[in-house]
Short mmCIF file of C-alpha atoms in Angstrom, two decimals:
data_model
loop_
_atom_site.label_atom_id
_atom_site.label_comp_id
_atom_site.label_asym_id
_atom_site.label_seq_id
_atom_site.Cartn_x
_atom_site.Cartn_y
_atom_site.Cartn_z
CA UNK I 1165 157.95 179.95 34.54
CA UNK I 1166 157.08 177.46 32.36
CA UNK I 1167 160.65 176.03 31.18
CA UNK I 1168 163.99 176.20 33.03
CA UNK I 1169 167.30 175.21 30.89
CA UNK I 1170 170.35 173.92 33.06
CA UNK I 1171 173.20 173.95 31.14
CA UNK I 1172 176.82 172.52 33.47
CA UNK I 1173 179.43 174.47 31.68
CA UNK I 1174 183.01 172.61 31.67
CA UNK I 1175 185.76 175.61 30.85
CA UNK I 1176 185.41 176.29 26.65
CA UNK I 1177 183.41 179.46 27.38
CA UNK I 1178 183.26 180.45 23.59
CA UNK I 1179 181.30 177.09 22.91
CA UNK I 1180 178.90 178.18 25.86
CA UNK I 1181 178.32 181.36 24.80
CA UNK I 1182 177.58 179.92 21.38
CA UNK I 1183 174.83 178.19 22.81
CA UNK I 1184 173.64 181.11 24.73
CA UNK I 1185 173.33 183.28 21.91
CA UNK I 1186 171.13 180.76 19.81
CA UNK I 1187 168.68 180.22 23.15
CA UNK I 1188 168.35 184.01 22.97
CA UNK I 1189 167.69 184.03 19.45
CA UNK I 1190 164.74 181.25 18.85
CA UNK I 1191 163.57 181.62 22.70
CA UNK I 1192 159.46 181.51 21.30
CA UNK I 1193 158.63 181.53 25.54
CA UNK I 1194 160.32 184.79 25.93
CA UNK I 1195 160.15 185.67 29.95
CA UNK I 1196 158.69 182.17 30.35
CA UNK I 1197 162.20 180.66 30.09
CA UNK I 1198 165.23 180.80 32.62
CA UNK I 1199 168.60 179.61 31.70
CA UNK I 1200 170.60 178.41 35.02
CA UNK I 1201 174.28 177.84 33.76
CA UNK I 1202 175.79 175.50 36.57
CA UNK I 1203 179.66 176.42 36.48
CA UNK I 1204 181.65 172.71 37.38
CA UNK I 1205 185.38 174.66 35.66
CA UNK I 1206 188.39 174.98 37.40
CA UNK I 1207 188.01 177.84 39.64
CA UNK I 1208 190.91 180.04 37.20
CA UNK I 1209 188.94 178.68 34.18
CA UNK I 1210 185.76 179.86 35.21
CA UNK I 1211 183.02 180.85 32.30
CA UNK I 1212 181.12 183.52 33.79
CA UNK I 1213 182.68 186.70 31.92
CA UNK I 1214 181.17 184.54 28.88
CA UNK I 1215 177.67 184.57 30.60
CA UNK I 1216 178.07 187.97 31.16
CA UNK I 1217 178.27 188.91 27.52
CA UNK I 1218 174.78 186.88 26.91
CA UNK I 1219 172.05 188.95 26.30
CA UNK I 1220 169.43 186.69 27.88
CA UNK I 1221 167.57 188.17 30.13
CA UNK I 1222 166.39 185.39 32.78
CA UNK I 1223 169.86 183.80 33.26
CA UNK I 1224 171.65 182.62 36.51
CA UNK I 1225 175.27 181.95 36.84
CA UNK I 1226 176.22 179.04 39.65
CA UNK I 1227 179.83 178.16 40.30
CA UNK I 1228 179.89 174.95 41.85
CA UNK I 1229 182.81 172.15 42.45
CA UNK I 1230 183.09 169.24 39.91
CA UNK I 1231 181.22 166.39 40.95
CA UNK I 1232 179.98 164.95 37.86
CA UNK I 1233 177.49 165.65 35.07
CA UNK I 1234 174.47 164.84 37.68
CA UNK I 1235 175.65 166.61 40.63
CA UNK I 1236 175.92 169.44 38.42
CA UNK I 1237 172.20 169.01 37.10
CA UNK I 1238 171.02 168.88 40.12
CA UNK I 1239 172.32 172.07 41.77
CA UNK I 1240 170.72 173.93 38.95
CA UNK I 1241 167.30 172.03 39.42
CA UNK I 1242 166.51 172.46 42.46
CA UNK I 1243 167.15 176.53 41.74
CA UNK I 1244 164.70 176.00 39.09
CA UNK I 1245 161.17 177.75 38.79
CA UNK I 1246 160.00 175.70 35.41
CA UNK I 1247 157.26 173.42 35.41
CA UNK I 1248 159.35 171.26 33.01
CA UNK I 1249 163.16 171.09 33.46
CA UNK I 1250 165.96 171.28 30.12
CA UNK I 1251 169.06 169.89 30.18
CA UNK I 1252 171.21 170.55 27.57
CA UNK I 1253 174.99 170.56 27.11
CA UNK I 1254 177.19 173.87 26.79
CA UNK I 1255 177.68 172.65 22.89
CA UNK I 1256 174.37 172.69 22.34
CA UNK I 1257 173.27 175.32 19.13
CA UNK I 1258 170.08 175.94 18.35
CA UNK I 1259 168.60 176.64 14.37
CA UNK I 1260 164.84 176.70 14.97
CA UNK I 1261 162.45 177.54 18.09
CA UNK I 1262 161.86 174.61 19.90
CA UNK I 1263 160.27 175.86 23.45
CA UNK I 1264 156.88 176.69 22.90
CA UNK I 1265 156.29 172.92 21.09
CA UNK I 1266 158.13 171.00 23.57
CA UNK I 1267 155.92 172.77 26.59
CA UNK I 1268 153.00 172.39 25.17
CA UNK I 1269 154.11 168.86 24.66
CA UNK I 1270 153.93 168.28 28.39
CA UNK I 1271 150.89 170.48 28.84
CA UNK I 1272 148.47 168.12 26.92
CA UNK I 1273 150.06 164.96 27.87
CA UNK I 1274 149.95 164.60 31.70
CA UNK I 1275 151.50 161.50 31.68
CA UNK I 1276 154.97 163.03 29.43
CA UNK I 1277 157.73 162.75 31.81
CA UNK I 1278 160.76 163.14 29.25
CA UNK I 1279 160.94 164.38 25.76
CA UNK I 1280 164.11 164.44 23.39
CA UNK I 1281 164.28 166.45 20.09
CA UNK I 1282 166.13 165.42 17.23
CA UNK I 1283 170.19 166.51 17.24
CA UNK I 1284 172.19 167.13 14.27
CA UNK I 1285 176.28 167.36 13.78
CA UNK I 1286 177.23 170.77 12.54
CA UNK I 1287 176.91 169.71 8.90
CA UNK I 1288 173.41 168.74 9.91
CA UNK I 1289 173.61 165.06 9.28
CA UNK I 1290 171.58 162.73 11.88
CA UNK I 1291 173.93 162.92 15.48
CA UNK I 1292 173.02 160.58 18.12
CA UNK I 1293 169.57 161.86 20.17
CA UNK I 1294 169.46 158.35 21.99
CA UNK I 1295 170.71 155.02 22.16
CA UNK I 1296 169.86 151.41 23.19
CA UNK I 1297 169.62 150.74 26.85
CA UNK I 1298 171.95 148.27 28.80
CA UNK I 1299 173.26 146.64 24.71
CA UNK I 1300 174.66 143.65 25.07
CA UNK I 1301 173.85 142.85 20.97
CA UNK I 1302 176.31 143.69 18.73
CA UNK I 1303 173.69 144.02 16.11
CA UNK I 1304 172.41 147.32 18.22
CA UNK I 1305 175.50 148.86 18.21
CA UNK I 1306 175.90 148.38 14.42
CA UNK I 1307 171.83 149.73 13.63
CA UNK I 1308 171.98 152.44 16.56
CA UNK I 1309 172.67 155.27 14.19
CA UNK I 1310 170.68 154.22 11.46
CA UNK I 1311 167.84 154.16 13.86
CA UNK I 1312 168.51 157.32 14.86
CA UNK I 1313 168.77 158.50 11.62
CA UNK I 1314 165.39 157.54 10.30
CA UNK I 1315 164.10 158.70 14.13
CA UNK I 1316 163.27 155.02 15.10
CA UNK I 1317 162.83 155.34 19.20
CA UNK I 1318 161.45 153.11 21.28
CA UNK I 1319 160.85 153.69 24.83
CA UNK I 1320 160.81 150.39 25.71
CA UNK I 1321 164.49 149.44 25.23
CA UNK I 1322 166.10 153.13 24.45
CA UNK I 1323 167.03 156.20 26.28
CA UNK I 1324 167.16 159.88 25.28
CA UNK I 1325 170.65 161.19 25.62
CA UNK I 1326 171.10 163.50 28.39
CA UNK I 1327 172.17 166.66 25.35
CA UNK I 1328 168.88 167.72 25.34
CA UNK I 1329 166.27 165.63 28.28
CA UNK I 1330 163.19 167.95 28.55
CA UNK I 1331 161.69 166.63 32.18
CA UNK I 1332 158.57 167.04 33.78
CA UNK I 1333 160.29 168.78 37.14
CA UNK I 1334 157.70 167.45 39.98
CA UNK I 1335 158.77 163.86 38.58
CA UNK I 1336 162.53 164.19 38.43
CA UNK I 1337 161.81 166.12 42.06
CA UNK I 1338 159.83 163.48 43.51
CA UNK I 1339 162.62 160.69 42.56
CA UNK I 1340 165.38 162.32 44.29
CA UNK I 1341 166.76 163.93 41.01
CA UNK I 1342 170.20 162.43 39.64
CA UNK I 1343 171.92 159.74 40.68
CA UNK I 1344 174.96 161.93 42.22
CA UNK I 1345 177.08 158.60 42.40
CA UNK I 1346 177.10 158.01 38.92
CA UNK I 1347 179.63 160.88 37.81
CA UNK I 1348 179.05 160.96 33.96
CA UNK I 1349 177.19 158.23 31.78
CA UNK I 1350 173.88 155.95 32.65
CA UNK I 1351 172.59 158.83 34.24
CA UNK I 1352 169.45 159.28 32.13
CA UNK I 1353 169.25 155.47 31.92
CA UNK I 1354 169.01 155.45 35.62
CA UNK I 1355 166.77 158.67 36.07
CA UNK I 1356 164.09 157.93 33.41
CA UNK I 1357 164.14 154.07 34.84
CA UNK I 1358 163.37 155.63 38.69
CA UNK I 1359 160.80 157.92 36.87
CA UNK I 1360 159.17 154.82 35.14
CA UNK I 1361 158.87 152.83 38.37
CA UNK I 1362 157.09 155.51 40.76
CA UNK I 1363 155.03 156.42 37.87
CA UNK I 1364 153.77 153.34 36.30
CA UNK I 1365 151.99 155.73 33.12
CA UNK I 1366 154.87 158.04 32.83
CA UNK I 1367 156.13 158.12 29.16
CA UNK I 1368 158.89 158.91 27.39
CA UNK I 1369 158.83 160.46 23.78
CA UNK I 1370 161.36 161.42 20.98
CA UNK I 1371 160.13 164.52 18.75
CA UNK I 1372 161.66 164.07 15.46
CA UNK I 1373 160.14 167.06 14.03
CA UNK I 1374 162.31 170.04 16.28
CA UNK I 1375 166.19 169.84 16.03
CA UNK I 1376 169.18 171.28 17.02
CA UNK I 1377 172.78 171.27 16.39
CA UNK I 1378 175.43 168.94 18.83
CA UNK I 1379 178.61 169.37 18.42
CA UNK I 1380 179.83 166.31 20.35
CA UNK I 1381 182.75 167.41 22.57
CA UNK I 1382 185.05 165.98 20.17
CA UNK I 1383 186.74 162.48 22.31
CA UNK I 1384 187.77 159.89 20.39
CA UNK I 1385 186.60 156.41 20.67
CA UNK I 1386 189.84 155.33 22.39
CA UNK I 1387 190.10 158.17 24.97
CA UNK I 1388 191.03 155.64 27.77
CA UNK I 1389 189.26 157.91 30.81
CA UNK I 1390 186.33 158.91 28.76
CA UNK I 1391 185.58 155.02 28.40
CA UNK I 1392 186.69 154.25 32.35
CA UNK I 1393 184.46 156.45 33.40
CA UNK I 1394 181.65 155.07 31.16
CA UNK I 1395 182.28 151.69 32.34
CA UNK I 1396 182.31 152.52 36.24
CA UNK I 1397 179.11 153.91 35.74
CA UNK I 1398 178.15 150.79 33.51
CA UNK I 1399 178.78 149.01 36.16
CA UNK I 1400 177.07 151.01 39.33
CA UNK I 1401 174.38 151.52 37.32
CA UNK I 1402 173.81 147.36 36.55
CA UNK I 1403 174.52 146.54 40.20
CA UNK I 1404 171.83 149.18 41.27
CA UNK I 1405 169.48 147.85 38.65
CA UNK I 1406 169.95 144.54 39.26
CA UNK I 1407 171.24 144.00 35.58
CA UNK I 1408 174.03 141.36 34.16
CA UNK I 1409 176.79 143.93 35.08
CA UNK I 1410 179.45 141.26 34.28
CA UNK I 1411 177.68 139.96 30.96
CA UNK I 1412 177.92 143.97 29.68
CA UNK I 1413 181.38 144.44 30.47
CA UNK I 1414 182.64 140.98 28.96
CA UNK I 1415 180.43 142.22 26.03
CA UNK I 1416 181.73 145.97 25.34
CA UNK I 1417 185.78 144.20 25.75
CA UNK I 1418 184.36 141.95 23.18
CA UNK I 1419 183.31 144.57 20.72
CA UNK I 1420 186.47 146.47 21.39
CA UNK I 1421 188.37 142.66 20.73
CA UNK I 1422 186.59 142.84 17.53
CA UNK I 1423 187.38 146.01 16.43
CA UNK I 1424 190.97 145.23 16.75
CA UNK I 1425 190.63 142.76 14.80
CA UNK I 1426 189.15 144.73 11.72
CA UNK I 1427 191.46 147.38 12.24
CA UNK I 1428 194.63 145.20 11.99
CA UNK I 1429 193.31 144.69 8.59
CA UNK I 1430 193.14 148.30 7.42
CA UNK I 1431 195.34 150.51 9.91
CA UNK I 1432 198.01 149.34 12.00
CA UNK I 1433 197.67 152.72 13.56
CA UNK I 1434 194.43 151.82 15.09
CA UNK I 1435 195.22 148.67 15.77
CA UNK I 1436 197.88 149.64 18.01
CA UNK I 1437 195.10 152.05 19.79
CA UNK I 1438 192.77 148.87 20.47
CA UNK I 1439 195.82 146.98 21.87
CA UNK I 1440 196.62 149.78 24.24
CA UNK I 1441 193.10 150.28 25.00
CA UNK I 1442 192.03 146.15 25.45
CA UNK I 1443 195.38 146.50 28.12
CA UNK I 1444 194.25 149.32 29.99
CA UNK I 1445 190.61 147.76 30.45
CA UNK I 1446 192.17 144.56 31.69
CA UNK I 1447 194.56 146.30 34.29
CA UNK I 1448 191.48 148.27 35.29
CA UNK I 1449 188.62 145.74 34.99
CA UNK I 1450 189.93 142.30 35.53
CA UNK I 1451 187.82 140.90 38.16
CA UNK I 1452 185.22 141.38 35.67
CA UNK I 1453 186.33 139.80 32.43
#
């Protein structure tokens, strides 16, 4: 087998079986690739009758309890036969094949541990393929998506986004696969960074020439759990690495301070969001601000 996709389905089986249907369609690997859908829905909101109306052939169906975007990863890895391992979300479409380039990627490059493609928002504008590692300058979070627009990456100080991480399996193996403690967000930081240490050549590339379609889940920038779960993680992830946890946190309430502030000026609407929101991160997070 020469790729394996693991896709962790989260109920919204229609958007899954979207995605299925394009893999099927511009799979250029044919019986080379296996699709491994990890279930992590509510056990009455399960997606399998969607799996069942794919029509791809090398497909497994694992229902598993919720216990994070990793966990979930993992439990389809280590069913995996690829040499190099896919992980893509459910709302993931594909318009071109991508496969056969992205393995053969890895095949001539011994030293490729993780390779992004380009993704696109359904009107095929630039989406976000990765982002800046551990930003604490505001100037990266106003550049991020023109750099990803024009394809800018660099390795040194980015990550791909965990939509679509193409990795070399014996490496993500061999370093104890995904952090299962960090439930969603940082994981890819903290994979590719565990990747880079045992393997002191490994590289990491973006390949702006193949694209697909993201659709984004759709939650808003104020969706108070999406961003306390994003800052736990933040902060696991900069005590395990040793970073300046604290100096990240006072720096993301900052921006969010900030955007108040500009908001006030053009929608009281929002404003009152960013109040509500700067509240709820200081009830949660105060021994850290």
């Amino acid at each position: 087998m020469k790729i394996s996709l693991v896709i962790v389905a989260y109920k919204n089986g229609n958007i899954l079986l979207d995605c299925l249907n394009s893999i099927e369609k511009y799979n250029d690997l044919k019986d080379e690739l296996e699709v491994i859908v990890v279930d992590n829905s509510p056990v009455n909101e399960r997606v399998e009758s969607f799996v069942k109306q794919s029509s791809i052939q090398n497909i497994q169906y694992i229902p598993s309890d919720n216990k994070g975007f990793g966990a979930g990863n993992n439990v389809g890895a280590k069913v995996s036969q690829g040499e190099v391992i896919g992980f893509v979300n459910p709302d993931i479409v594909l318009i071109e094949p991508i496969f056969k380039q992205i393995y053969s990627d890895f095949k001539k490059n011994s030293n490729l541990a993780i390779e992004g493609i380009r993704l696109l928002k359904k009107n095929l504008s630039p989406g976000y393929s990765f982002y800046f590692e551990y930003n604490t300058k505001v100037w990266r979070n106003w550049t991020i998506k023109l750099w990803n627009k024009l394809g800018w990456f660099n390795e040194k100080n980015m990550f791909i986004t965990g939509a679509n991480l193409f990795v070399r399996k014996d490496m993500f193996m061999n370093v104890d696969m995904f952090d299962e403690n960090i439930f969603m967000y940082f994981e890819e930081s903290d994979v590719a960074s565990r990747i880079k240490n045992k393997y002191p050549h490994a590289e990491v590339k973006f390949n702006k020439g193949l694209k697909m379609i993201h659709l984004e889940g759709g939650c808003t920038d104020t969706s108070k759990e999406r961003i306390k779960m994003s800052w736990d993680s933040m902060i696991y992830y900069g005590k395990k690495n040793h970073l300046n946890y604290k100096k990240k946190v006072r720096f993301e309430y900052g921006y969010y301070k900030f955007k108040k502030c500009i908001f006030s000026l053009i929608s009281q609407s929002k404003k009152k969001e960013y109040t509500e929101l700067l509240e709820f991160l200081k009830q949660n997070f105060l021994e850290y601000l």
